[in-house]
Every structure is written in structure tokens, then in C-alpha cells.
């Protein structure tokens, strides 16, 4: 079973804003039953041009339902200009993270939103059209969509592209081409930004967001691993990029606890929160 | 959460209390190495031999024809790789089906892609059945081995192994069957059926995980997968998993003793579940025909399998799905797709698999909860409204 956050499970169990708006101002539809997930998003604007009502219907897994529910919560009260700035990462972060293999659910949400806004502005049928060359025939994923996912999410491997776009997840015949697109885009970035590797774009977190994310990562990713061996860890303080932790349980007596902090705890926090974090033990 | 209703027995089974009791002394008191010269190890050796006889009895085979393995996947791998490499160099054709367990399917792909073998993967029809004439036509001069599972793990569809083995024998081709889902559930008499190799797994018959057996008909040449010792008559190196072997032996005895009564009782429960679900959930269908008595694979249209599983889990009900979203893959079950089941139904497929421990109350729990779950998810689904 997937390791969903409590928030994902809450939105799955109690999806907000399920339903249909008959006289919606904007309707966006993406996906299909053949692809395994589909989302119809509808919104209605108030006199000030803010989203006053938003509803969704979805065919999909737990994280697809949760992503759609989260998106509707995030949209309420926003202008379309504000709404269109939402990224799939925002949806995933709102939910406290999604399994890497399920990131395409957050992308589906963003695409439905774009289709609905497009429908409102231009009266298009509100379905995502395949623009550009289709790279993945199995799931109808275009080169443009792959490029965008790579750029917006800082992707660097074919598996990541598959997780975010589904491209390459069927017969796998397009994987070489996805690798070439990755190389082209990351190569461009390398030249443009004069850096040898393309790292994930840094998230702009407030201190409170950072502390919350650290705590969530400890609870979700780190604590269960330590508990398997009777150990535990607690967050004591965050000082800039310094994360001060206190060891608990069998970790207190463990001779390799420092090794655990540096090889398990710190890499997890770097991966889920910020590359700049350094873990130290409270004395 | 209420009590656990475990209906995922094709994935794994509960270890029988009798099996646990049989194993326990071999985890504590009797830890001798069966290969040791002292009597402390020798006593263990005799019990391992007794367990071997019990497993052999499950197939009406002789103990010498049983190799203990780490499970079904190892057995499948050894059966295929260990025999093909000993065949004449012109026998480089391997025939199997499109619905095999990955332990056979991926070995076939490996042989084709890495070793230059010719591979034939036979299709199945919409009921999940094989065309035996097509199977026979696909046998050629270079065919070395045929591997067809006895029953499918996802649909429970049973293949006519007696006929397939006879076809293979008549053409002088080795025949292996992955019997992981039928061992201990259906009577198997290998004195009457000319199967050359058969693999089975302990944890599907209420023994622990990490133990299984490969039947190798006397006279069949096979190489070990694991080298480095004389154990298992030189066919599988490594100190024996003694507690696992003792457990497997006891599980085989229990299966043999209770098979007849159990299959009838489990079939009645399965049929009640099937009828109840089809009656209470519209737009649902059963996948596969001529199925194992413990397996029910149902597709619920317009909704997605992982969501159903998560909601069932809320009520403590364990099942499985062929939905892509429930696995790491993006492609839904290749088995259900091989039956030609439309994507719309494959995504919403749920497998219920029963065991000797399944009760009437377990079936009641599913029949009580499932209609509500289906309704809830269909209320969210954009496709239900379109169909209305």
C-alpha cells in the first residue's frame, strides 16, 4: 500500500467540493478511463472575478481524488490570475507530499485548472488538446508536456518523467526519446546557469513552513524507519538551516547513531525540505 | 478499525497454527545443521526428509523428486533456466503464455532479449482460456521447453494441464507448470500427468514465506541456480531452511487431509460472494471462467481499483486489484488485458481470494460494505453522469 500522508487520506476519505456546477463559467476536463485517471473541474466566478464556487468529479486512485479535492480548496476565493500561478508542486505540497510515482495526479489537477481557465477565456471545449508532437503514444503525452514537467519540477531521470507525466509508463518504447529530451533541457540549463547538474528548484519556504515540513518529514519518512529498530528522534529546534534533533529509544545507546543521522536522517530532510539543511544532535 | 477480513489469499496466506507449532522446536531446540555428522544434526536431517515426503505426497511424487527452494519464483527460474541450458544447442525455443506470473514471464523475456532464444507467448481468449491447437501448432523442431501455469493468480482460471502435458510429451518437449496457486487446493497426481517440472510456494498454503519446492521428474536433467554445496542432491546449494521446510511439510499434510472438504466449503463461500456482489452492484462483471474455487475477480465499471481497496481497508477488508494505480506500474494488469477486458473494467477490478480460514462473516462484511463503496465512488466519477 502507498504511504500516503494523513492529509492525502483525509482528502480521499472526505473529498471537498465534489459535484457538478450546471452553469459553470469554466469547465476543464483531462485524462480518460483508458489512462486510468480523469478529472473534470468546474468553477463559477463572483462579481469581483474571484472563484466563488468550484466543484470536481474524478475517476482515479486515492491520490487523484485527494489532489482534486486539495485543488478546489486552494482555488476558492482566488482570481484567475492568482489561480493560474498554481503549480502541481503546490498541490502536492498542500497535501504534505505525494509518493513520487503519484505525482502525475497533481499534474492532472493543474492541467484541469488550465483547461477550465482556457474554457472561460476563449470558450474552448475545456479539454486539453494535444499540442505538439506526441512522444508517448500509450498515454498521449506530448514533447511540450514532458519539457514543461522537467522544467517545472527539476526532473533529471526518465523514471521521474514517467512519474510526473506517465510518459514511458506503458510499452516503454519512448524512454530513449525521453532521455534525449532530458539531456537537451538539462544541458541547456547547464549552459544557461553554468552549473554542472540540474538540481531541483529550491522551494521558497517561510520559517514556519520549513519547520512544519521538517516535522512532517520526520514523522512520515524518518520515524517509521528508526522505530523498526526500537529507536526514535525528536525535533528540538531549527536554527537557520541547522536542524537540531534529539535521539530517543535505542538510538540513545546506539554506537552508530551519528552514522544514522548523516546517512538516513539528513538525506531525507535534504530531499524533502531543502538541500541546505544540516542535521546536528542536541547536546 | 474492525477485525481484519482477509480475502487476499492468492497474495499470501495466514500461517496455520499447526504449522507454527511444528516449526517452533526447529527455531529453538533443534538447530543442528542437517549436513553435520553428529546425531544432533542427523536428527534434523530425518525430519527434513520426512517433510520432503509430505510435500511429495501432495503430488503423488517420490521424495527424491522434490527440491526445496526459497519459493515459487526460485522454482520457476530454476525449472526454466536449469533445464534449457542442458538441452542440445539447437533447442532454443521457449513456449509460454501471456498471463504467466512474472517469475515465468520475465524469465522468458530475459531468454529472448539477453540470450537470443525464440519466445512464443500464447494468447488467451476472453474467458482466459488457451487454444490448445494453437499451442500444438507453435511447437517446432527447436522447441525445448513449454511452461504453462496451472491456474492464474489474478483470475483463478485453470488451464488443462493434463492435456498440455500430454501434448508436450507426445512431441518430446519438456513441460513445466507453475502450480503455485493450485498446490494444496486441487488434487494433483504426477504419476498420471506427465509434467516434468512443477513449482510451488509455501506461503500460499499456510506455510511461511521463503520456502517452496520444485518437483523434478526422475531422469530430468536440471542444473542448480545456486552453486556452492551438495545440499538437495547437488541441485540447490546452501544450508537448508529447516524451520521453513518443516513448516512446508506440515502445511502439505494439512492441505492433503482437508482438500476435499475445504474446496467445497470455500467454493460455496466464493459463489455466495460472487452472486451477492453482482446482484448489489450494477455494472459489475466477473473476469475469467472455469476458475479455481477460491478466486473471484470482479470489475466495477466507472471507478478505480485503488480507491476501492483504500475504502475496503477502512473497514479492515483486505483484497487486491489489477488497477495500475495500486502498483508501482502505470499499466493495469497485463493478465486482465490479455483477456481482452476493456480498460474501463480493468482499472476497476478487485480480486477476492479465499482460504480455509475464510468465514461466512467475512463474506457478509464484504457484501455489506461493497455496495456503499461503489456508490460513493460512482458519485464522484465523471463517467457515471455521462452514461446516465
XYZ file of C-alpha atoms in Angstrom:
671
model
C 0.000 0.000 0.000
C 1.137 3.511 -0.722
C 2.495 5.599 2.101
C 0.016 8.462 1.860
C 0.155 11.389 4.264
C -2.679 11.892 6.714
C -3.778 14.876 4.667
C -3.986 12.848 1.479
C -6.066 10.247 3.299
C -8.271 12.936 4.815
C -8.999 14.449 1.393
C -9.531 10.964 -0.040
C -11.943 9.969 2.713
C -13.702 13.318 2.806
C -13.249 14.889 -0.615
C -14.248 18.536 -0.611
C -16.326 20.142 -3.333
C -17.422 17.030 -5.186
C -20.175 17.691 -7.644
C -21.318 19.486 -10.759
C -21.954 23.151 -11.492
C -24.610 23.382 -14.183
C -23.933 26.980 -15.187
C -20.194 26.948 -14.617
C -18.098 29.792 -16.004
C -15.216 27.462 -16.757
C -15.051 23.698 -17.224
C -11.864 21.717 -17.760
C -11.605 18.005 -18.497
C -8.416 15.967 -18.626
C -7.494 12.301 -18.725
C -9.660 9.346 -19.641
C -10.715 5.976 -18.302
C -8.198 4.371 -20.633
C -5.410 6.306 -18.949
C -6.624 5.284 -15.510
C -7.456 8.743 -14.251
C -9.676 11.586 -15.335
C -10.701 14.895 -13.826
C -13.484 17.363 -14.584
C -13.073 20.718 -12.851
C -15.754 23.435 -12.847
C -15.706 26.931 -11.372
C -18.005 29.891 -11.054
C -16.789 33.450 -10.544
C -18.300 36.151 -8.346
C -18.780 39.777 -9.401
C -15.209 40.622 -8.431
C -13.889 37.884 -10.656
C -12.927 35.590 -7.810
C -13.686 31.882 -7.765
C -16.726 31.634 -5.507
C -17.715 28.071 -6.294
C -15.625 25.197 -7.552
C -16.505 21.545 -7.974
C -14.884 18.426 -9.334
C -15.600 14.911 -10.478
C -12.840 12.383 -10.829
C -12.111 8.825 -11.832
C -8.918 7.822 -10.182
C -6.934 6.478 -7.294
C -6.683 7.816 -3.770
C -4.128 10.466 -4.625
C -6.097 11.577 -7.711
C -9.184 12.164 -5.580
C -7.124 13.892 -2.886
C -5.284 16.075 -5.433
C -8.555 17.221 -6.993
C -10.086 17.911 -3.602
C -6.997 19.861 -2.498
C -7.017 21.880 -5.703
C -10.602 23.002 -5.169
C -9.771 24.100 -1.638
C -6.805 26.081 -2.921
C -8.828 27.739 -5.669
C -11.721 29.105 -3.652
C -11.530 32.885 -3.407
C -8.707 33.281 -5.918
C -8.795 35.414 -9.068
C -7.990 33.570 -12.259
C -4.654 35.391 -12.426
C -3.826 34.035 -8.985
C -5.221 30.608 -9.821
C -3.160 30.135 -12.920
C 0.023 30.578 -10.936
C -0.697 27.359 -9.024
C 1.696 24.550 -9.918
C 1.458 20.832 -9.468
C 4.091 21.160 -6.755
C 1.743 23.485 -4.866
C -0.955 20.817 -4.926
C 1.479 18.136 -3.753
C 2.818 20.366 -1.001
C -0.691 21.270 0.152
C -1.209 17.556 0.727
C 2.061 17.162 2.614
C 3.611 15.395 -0.363
C 2.626 12.588 -2.709
C 4.532 9.393 -3.471
C 6.898 10.114 -6.364
C 5.039 7.609 -8.567
C 1.802 9.526 -7.980
C 2.993 12.999 -8.898
C 1.106 12.746 -12.172
C -2.087 13.116 -10.104
C -1.001 16.618 -9.123
C -0.116 17.354 -12.748
C -3.618 16.220 -13.738
C -5.059 18.799 -11.347
C -3.000 21.605 -12.788
C -3.940 20.614 -16.333
C -7.655 20.558 -15.492
C -7.333 24.024 -13.991
C -5.604 25.343 -17.114
C -8.255 23.762 -19.329
C -11.045 25.328 -17.252
C -9.462 28.790 -17.376
C -8.945 28.396 -21.109
C -12.593 27.401 -21.437
C -13.669 30.536 -19.548
C -11.456 32.885 -21.538
C -11.728 31.519 -25.045
C -14.767 29.310 -24.950
C -12.768 26.288 -26.000
C -14.322 22.964 -25.186
C -12.346 22.799 -21.987
C -10.427 19.691 -22.837
C -6.676 19.561 -23.022
C -5.671 19.406 -26.640
C -2.571 17.537 -27.699
C -0.326 20.317 -28.877
C 2.962 19.411 -30.420
C 4.464 16.076 -31.186
C 3.252 13.064 -29.228
C 6.208 11.257 -27.665
C 4.386 8.656 -25.565
C 1.750 7.002 -27.697
C 0.399 4.825 -24.873
C -0.704 7.812 -22.807
C -0.754 10.538 -25.478
C 1.938 12.657 -23.850
C 3.473 15.404 -25.965
C 7.009 16.664 -26.088
C 5.773 20.002 -24.784
C 4.218 18.438 -21.714
C 7.363 16.459 -20.965
C 9.542 19.531 -21.345
C 7.302 21.508 -19.050
C 7.266 18.833 -16.374
C 11.063 18.623 -16.487
C 11.498 22.374 -16.190
C 8.847 22.990 -13.545
C 9.799 20.098 -11.333
C 13.543 19.916 -11.916
C 13.355 16.337 -13.156
C 16.553 14.549 -14.062
C 15.661 10.895 -14.753
C 13.344 9.056 -17.129
C 11.577 7.427 -14.173
C 10.821 10.833 -12.723
C 9.363 11.981 -16.053
C 7.172 8.862 -16.038
C 6.009 9.558 -12.506
C 5.062 13.121 -13.342
C 3.595 12.698 -16.827
C 3.005 8.959 -17.296
C 5.135 9.151 -20.469
C 7.127 5.944 -20.776
C 4.901 4.077 -18.342
C 3.215 1.933 -20.993
C 5.197 -0.064 -23.524
C 8.327 1.890 -22.656
C 9.184 2.422 -26.317
C 9.657 6.177 -25.860
C 12.112 6.008 -22.975
C 15.136 6.702 -25.155
C 13.450 9.775 -26.532
C 12.532 10.972 -23.036
C 16.200 10.568 -22.091
C 17.160 12.724 -25.073
C 14.659 15.424 -24.066
C 16.055 15.348 -20.540
C 19.577 15.696 -21.845
C 18.606 18.536 -24.151
C 16.763 20.509 -21.486
C 19.144 19.868 -18.655
C 22.026 20.528 -20.990
C 20.537 23.906 -21.945
C 20.030 24.734 -18.308
C 23.573 23.743 -17.529
C 24.905 26.162 -20.117
C 22.500 28.915 -19.189
C 23.026 28.650 -15.477
C 26.655 27.498 -15.603
C 26.087 24.613 -13.265
C 27.147 21.019 -13.810
C 23.941 19.415 -12.563
C 20.339 20.448 -12.661
C 19.124 20.458 -9.129
C 15.544 20.703 -8.028
C 14.299 24.266 -7.886
C 14.540 25.463 -4.338
C 11.253 25.953 -2.607
C 10.689 29.332 -1.073
C 9.597 28.382 2.423
C 8.768 30.645 5.309
C 10.306 29.632 8.630
C 7.011 28.196 9.801
C 6.557 26.248 6.569
C 10.103 24.957 6.824
C 9.653 23.764 10.414
C 6.319 22.161 9.538
C 7.826 20.377 6.570
C 10.758 19.166 8.655
C 8.353 17.822 11.278
C 6.176 16.144 8.637
C 9.231 14.564 7.006
C 10.433 13.253 10.365
C 7.000 11.793 11.121
C 6.418 10.305 7.698
C 9.828 9.317 6.362
C 12.266 9.019 9.240
C 10.493 7.960 12.425
C 8.989 4.734 10.987
C 12.449 3.639 9.824
C 14.022 4.255 13.225
C 11.153 2.624 15.078
C 11.797 -0.607 13.245
C 14.930 -0.899 15.405
C 13.335 0.467 18.555
C 14.731 3.951 18.054
C 13.218 7.379 17.619
C 14.104 11.004 17.127
C 12.557 14.323 18.109
C 12.858 17.753 16.629
C 14.286 20.147 19.205
C 14.855 23.319 17.209
C 15.577 24.766 13.793
C 18.222 27.445 13.619
C 18.514 28.752 10.066
C 19.461 25.645 8.100
C 20.606 23.802 11.201
C 18.128 21.132 12.316
C 18.680 20.174 15.937
C 17.450 16.715 16.824
C 17.360 14.628 19.946
C 17.756 10.865 19.791
C 15.253 8.654 21.607
C 14.769 4.968 22.374
C 17.507 2.580 21.344
C 19.138 5.343 19.250
C 20.334 6.937 22.506
C 22.593 3.998 23.274
C 23.392 3.170 19.657
C 27.038 3.434 18.692
C 26.191 4.185 15.087
C 23.569 6.825 15.828
C 25.707 9.552 14.282
C 26.014 7.464 11.166
C 22.231 7.118 11.088
C 21.806 10.862 11.419
C 24.116 11.515 8.488
C 23.099 8.659 6.185
C 19.359 8.423 6.849
C 18.016 11.480 8.622
C 19.936 14.241 6.887
C 19.498 12.945 3.302
C 15.738 12.577 3.877
C 15.432 16.130 5.156
C 17.571 17.426 2.299
C 15.424 15.560 -0.186
C 12.024 16.570 1.178
C 12.722 20.024 2.605
C 15.913 21.744 1.479
C 19.333 20.780 0.188
C 20.857 23.309 2.565
C 19.801 21.614 5.800
C 22.408 20.253 8.195
C 21.429 17.872 10.984
C 23.043 18.122 14.408
C 22.302 16.305 17.622
C 21.087 18.270 20.650
C 23.650 18.218 23.443
C -10.894 -0.461 12.698
C -12.986 -3.605 12.899
C -11.439 -7.058 12.759
C -9.399 -7.929 9.688
C -11.318 -9.636 6.899
C -8.536 -11.223 4.902
C -9.534 -12.014 1.330
C -6.133 -11.717 -0.334
C -5.032 -15.330 -0.056
C -3.659 -15.522 -3.592
C -1.088 -12.981 -2.409
C -0.242 -14.821 0.776
C -1.935 -16.882 3.457
C -2.027 -17.000 7.201
C 0.462 -19.474 8.657
C -1.595 -22.328 10.068
C -1.286 -22.687 13.863
C -0.362 -26.343 13.358
C 2.468 -25.230 11.069
C 3.745 -22.744 13.625
C 3.689 -25.454 16.281
C 5.591 -27.869 14.038
C 8.241 -25.273 13.232
C 8.747 -23.929 16.717
C 11.214 -26.565 18.015
C 13.372 -26.023 14.935
C 13.677 -22.332 15.773
C 14.786 -23.091 19.310
C 15.862 -26.569 20.414
C 16.726 -28.415 17.205
C 19.046 -26.035 15.443
C 21.511 -28.612 14.149
C 22.724 -28.489 10.580
C 21.220 -31.377 8.570
C 24.595 -31.850 6.841
C 26.506 -32.325 10.107
C 27.963 -35.688 11.009
C 26.780 -35.612 14.606
C 23.495 -37.028 15.726
C 22.202 -33.582 16.708
C 22.283 -32.631 13.030
C 21.279 -36.110 11.902
C 18.018 -35.885 13.817
C 17.180 -32.721 11.966
C 18.078 -34.412 8.668
C 15.488 -37.131 9.321
C 12.786 -34.521 9.921
C 13.747 -32.689 6.730
C 13.422 -35.981 4.861
C 10.018 -36.552 6.459
C 8.889 -33.086 5.315
C 10.157 -33.897 1.825
C 7.997 -36.997 1.799
C 4.979 -34.955 2.898
C 5.478 -32.452 0.089
C 5.990 -35.270 -2.411
C 2.714 -36.838 -1.256
C 0.886 -33.675 -2.249
C 1.736 -34.515 -5.878
C 1.932 -38.315 -5.626
C 5.642 -37.982 -6.331
C 8.686 -39.540 -4.699
C 10.761 -37.587 -2.139
C 13.792 -37.765 -4.456
C 11.852 -35.695 -6.973
C 11.446 -32.738 -4.574
C 13.983 -29.891 -4.297
C 13.335 -27.366 -1.564
C 13.605 -23.793 -2.824
C 13.087 -20.334 -1.412
C 9.646 -20.142 -3.041
C 7.706 -20.158 -6.275
C 9.823 -17.613 -8.122
C 13.022 -19.520 -7.483
C 11.352 -22.759 -8.541
C 10.097 -21.200 -11.775
C 13.504 -19.739 -12.553
C 15.376 -22.945 -11.882
C 12.891 -25.070 -13.804
C 13.271 -22.942 -16.920
C 16.894 -21.844 -16.835
C 18.221 -25.031 -15.257
C 16.756 -27.306 -17.925
C 17.119 -25.191 -21.060
C 20.860 -24.795 -20.650
C 21.311 -28.579 -20.575
C 19.348 -29.186 -23.764
C 21.075 -29.577 -27.142
C 22.208 -26.280 -28.639
C 19.516 -26.374 -31.328
C 16.696 -26.336 -28.731
C 16.375 -22.625 -28.288
C 12.630 -22.096 -28.425
C 10.590 -21.486 -25.270
C 6.796 -21.508 -25.249
C 4.734 -19.932 -22.502
C 1.586 -17.797 -22.155
C 0.807 -14.108 -21.906
C -0.734 -14.493 -18.467
C 2.100 -16.180 -16.575
C 3.351 -14.887 -13.256
C 6.337 -12.538 -13.734
C 8.595 -15.310 -12.390
C 7.997 -17.126 -15.674
C 7.108 -14.234 -17.961
C 10.209 -12.216 -17.204
C 12.455 -15.257 -17.497
C 11.016 -15.674 -21.000
C 11.791 -12.061 -21.820
C 15.291 -12.482 -20.421
C 15.878 -15.563 -22.561
C 14.647 -13.721 -25.646
C 16.347 -10.384 -25.036
C 19.601 -11.438 -23.395
C 20.195 -14.986 -24.511
C 18.835 -14.995 -28.052
C 16.115 -17.595 -27.515
C 12.977 -17.710 -29.619
C 9.978 -16.977 -27.403
C 6.323 -17.748 -28.042
C 3.797 -16.238 -25.641
C 0.417 -17.805 -26.290
C -2.677 -15.591 -26.069
C -5.825 -16.422 -24.119
C -9.444 -15.800 -25.083
C -11.947 -13.588 -23.283
C -12.617 -16.335 -20.737
C -8.905 -16.626 -20.068
C -8.633 -19.998 -21.830
C -5.799 -21.226 -24.046
C -6.281 -22.553 -27.569
C -4.639 -25.974 -27.367
C -4.491 -26.351 -31.133
C -2.541 -23.112 -31.313
C -0.254 -24.393 -28.584
C 0.363 -27.578 -30.541
C 0.984 -25.636 -33.775
C 3.547 -23.456 -32.056
C 5.739 -26.457 -31.174
C 8.639 -26.715 -33.618
C 11.859 -28.662 -34.080
C 13.742 -26.177 -31.907
C 11.238 -26.122 -29.035
C 12.982 -27.041 -25.814
C 10.509 -26.256 -23.069
C 6.867 -25.313 -22.530
C 5.826 -23.559 -19.327
C 2.141 -23.018 -18.580
C 0.744 -22.119 -15.171
C -1.805 -24.487 -13.638
C -4.090 -21.668 -12.504
C -3.795 -17.941 -12.885
C -3.131 -15.899 -9.779
C -5.300 -12.932 -10.778
C -8.343 -14.557 -12.327
C -8.083 -18.096 -10.934
C -8.611 -19.500 -14.455
C -7.468 -23.137 -14.543
C -5.547 -24.422 -17.549
C -5.963 -28.046 -18.742
C -2.520 -29.128 -17.601
C -3.258 -32.832 -18.192
C -3.831 -32.158 -21.894
C -0.965 -29.711 -22.267
C 1.481 -32.085 -20.573
C 0.325 -34.874 -22.867
C 0.846 -32.691 -25.945
C 4.348 -31.780 -24.781
C 5.240 -35.372 -24.036
C 3.971 -36.559 -27.399
C 6.238 -34.025 -29.106
C 9.249 -34.794 -26.918
C 9.278 -31.341 -25.320
C 9.920 -30.701 -21.626
C 6.956 -29.318 -19.727
C 6.974 -27.129 -16.623
C 3.974 -25.816 -14.729
C 3.850 -23.066 -12.152
C 1.437 -24.669 -9.695
C 1.743 -22.021 -7.019
C -1.999 -21.286 -6.962
C -3.244 -24.883 -7.178
C -0.818 -26.823 -4.988
C -2.734 -27.822 -1.892
C -6.036 -26.711 -3.418
C -6.601 -29.242 -6.196
C -5.638 -32.918 -6.203
C -2.507 -33.403 -8.317
C -1.294 -36.841 -9.356
C 2.007 -36.605 -11.176
C 2.075 -40.368 -11.635
C -0.772 -39.865 -14.083
C 0.068 -36.459 -15.557
C 3.364 -36.271 -17.472
C 4.545 -32.986 -16.029
C 8.352 -32.803 -15.965
C 8.720 -29.875 -13.602
C 6.335 -28.244 -11.148
C 6.957 -25.349 -8.815
C 5.024 -24.441 -5.694
C 5.273 -21.970 -2.859
C 4.817 -22.451 0.872
C 3.215 -19.172 1.798
C 0.242 -19.815 -0.483
C -0.676 -22.928 1.515
C -0.417 -21.618 5.071
C 3.332 -22.233 5.452
C 5.767 -19.325 5.909
C 7.256 -17.130 3.210
C 10.722 -18.023 1.926
C 10.136 -21.713 1.387
C 8.857 -23.620 -1.620
C 9.517 -26.705 -3.653
C 10.348 -27.694 -7.184
C 9.281 -31.101 -8.421
C 11.695 -32.520 -10.976
C 10.582 -35.776 -12.560
C 13.134 -38.541 -12.106
C 15.556 -38.565 -15.011
C 15.027 -34.904 -15.936
C 18.354 -33.136 -16.200
C 18.499 -29.865 -14.326
C 21.253 -27.517 -13.234
C 21.229 -25.699 -9.912
C 20.646 -21.957 -9.790
C 22.680 -21.725 -6.608
C 26.072 -23.380 -6.569
C 28.326 -23.982 -3.608
C 27.257 -27.105 -1.774
C 25.989 -30.645 -2.072
C 22.604 -29.976 -0.481
C 19.386 -31.057 -2.213
C 21.271 -33.764 -4.040
C 23.528 -31.161 -5.636
C 20.590 -29.340 -7.179
C 20.373 -26.418 -4.773
C 23.321 -25.347 -2.642
C 23.027 -23.692 0.741
C 22.204 -24.861 4.243
C 18.565 -25.840 4.320
C 15.887 -23.523 5.674
C 14.990 -26.170 8.208
C 12.137 -24.415 10.058
C 10.628 -23.431 6.703
C 10.944 -26.967 5.364
C 9.333 -28.442 8.486
C 6.546 -25.873 8.131
C 6.051 -26.652 4.462
C 5.870 -30.372 5.213
C 3.213 -29.843 7.870
C 1.273 -27.437 5.601
C 1.327 -30.059 2.833
C -0.097 -32.664 5.215
C -2.862 -30.324 6.320
C -3.694 -29.423 2.728
C -3.862 -33.052 1.665
C -6.045 -34.004 4.615
C -8.537 -31.184 4.214
C -8.565 -30.625 0.463
C -11.861 -32.229 -0.398
C -13.948 -30.701 2.380
C -12.208 -27.361 2.126
C -12.659 -26.881 -1.578
C -16.416 -27.417 -1.355
C -16.838 -25.075 1.581
C -14.642 -22.352 0.082
C -16.388 -22.642 -3.286
C -19.768 -22.128 -1.612
C -18.474 -19.004 0.135
C -16.914 -17.691 -3.066
C -20.117 -18.303 -5.027
C -22.190 -16.518 -2.409
C -19.831 -13.548 -2.590
C -19.970 -13.558 -6.377
C -23.756 -13.691 -6.590
C -24.164 -11.104 -3.875
C -21.799 -8.598 -5.455
C -23.239 -8.960 -8.935
C -26.738 -8.519 -7.538
C -25.979 -5.491 -5.391
C -23.513 -3.617 -7.604
C -24.740 -2.647 -11.052
C -22.275 -2.516 -13.949
C -20.046 -5.175 -12.475
C -18.686 -8.283 -14.161
C -16.688 -11.371 -13.280
C -13.382 -11.870 -15.048
C -12.403 -15.363 -16.180
C -14.289 -18.628 -16.497
C -13.522 -22.135 -15.173
C -11.828 -20.733 -12.135
C -10.172 -22.025 -9.009
C -12.747 -22.387 -6.237
C -11.204 -19.703 -4.042
C -10.814 -16.846 -6.537
C -13.218 -14.121 -7.620
C -12.083 -11.256 -9.834
C -14.751 -8.618 -10.357
C -14.652 -5.394 -12.336
C -16.708 -2.437 -11.200
C -17.202 -0.059 -14.113
C -16.535 3.701 -13.911
C -14.481 3.577 -10.715
C -10.866 2.866 -9.965
C -9.493 -0.136 -8.095
C -7.069 1.521 -5.722
C -9.805 3.774 -4.405
C -11.980 0.721 -3.795
C -9.117 -1.007 -1.970
C -8.479 2.024 0.222
C -12.148 2.205 1.179
C -12.316 -1.538 1.840
C -9.239 -1.106 4.003
C -11.146 1.392 6.122
C -13.401 -1.489 7.109
C -10.494 -3.853 7.659
C -11.171 -5.744 4.426
C -8.072 -6.876 2.531
C -8.322 -7.568 -1.185
C -6.243 -6.886 -4.275
C -6.606 -5.023 -7.558
C -5.386 -5.199 -11.117
C -5.586 -1.424 -11.227
C -2.408 0.330 -12.310
C -2.670 2.861 -9.527
C -2.418 0.215 -6.842
C 1.008 -0.840 -8.076
C 4.189 0.945 -8.987
C 3.367 0.491 -12.641
C 1.203 2.714 -14.811
C -0.159 -0.161 -16.847
C -3.136 -2.021 -15.431
C -2.986 -5.804 -15.087
C -1.463 -7.429 -18.153
C -3.394 -10.568 -17.253
C -6.787 -8.886 -17.472
C -5.706 -7.034 -20.606
C -4.737 -10.396 -22.148
C -8.353 -11.491 -21.663
C -9.397 -8.501 -23.764
C -11.163 -6.861 -20.839
C -11.622 -3.181 -21.631
C -9.504 -0.638 -19.804
C -12.645 0.766 -18.213
C -13.205 -2.512 -16.407
C -9.578 -3.424 -15.746
C -8.951 -0.221 -13.807
C -11.845 -1.059 -11.514
C -11.015 -4.716 -10.926
C -10.872 -6.251 -7.472
C -9.639 -9.731 -6.640
C -11.073 -11.543 -3.657
C -9.222 -14.750 -2.809
C -10.419 -17.012 -0.032
C -8.795 -19.667 2.140
C -9.697 -22.383 4.623
C -9.914 -19.675 7.270
C -12.483 -17.574 5.408
C -15.788 -17.438 7.255
C -19.397 -16.585 6.493
C -18.901 -13.398 8.481
C -16.051 -12.375 6.164
C -18.314 -12.705 3.147
C -21.115 -10.870 4.964
C -18.734 -7.997 5.704
C -17.839 -7.543 2.027
C -21.444 -7.861 0.895
C -22.450 -5.290 3.468
C -19.765 -2.731 2.629
C -19.115 -3.043 -1.075
C -22.343 -1.538 -2.489
C -21.846 1.612 -0.416
C -18.235 1.939 -1.535
C -19.167 1.523 -5.184
C -21.953 4.091 -4.840
C -19.691 6.608 -3.103
C -17.008 6.385 -5.752
C -19.508 6.499 -8.579
C -20.938 9.704 -7.126
C -17.511 11.245 -7.653
C -16.915 9.693 -11.075
C -17.378 11.914 -14.134
C -18.235 8.898 -16.265
C -21.357 7.828 -14.428
C -23.101 11.075 -15.229
C -22.061 10.792 -18.854
C -23.572 7.363 -19.041
C -26.800 8.438 -17.356
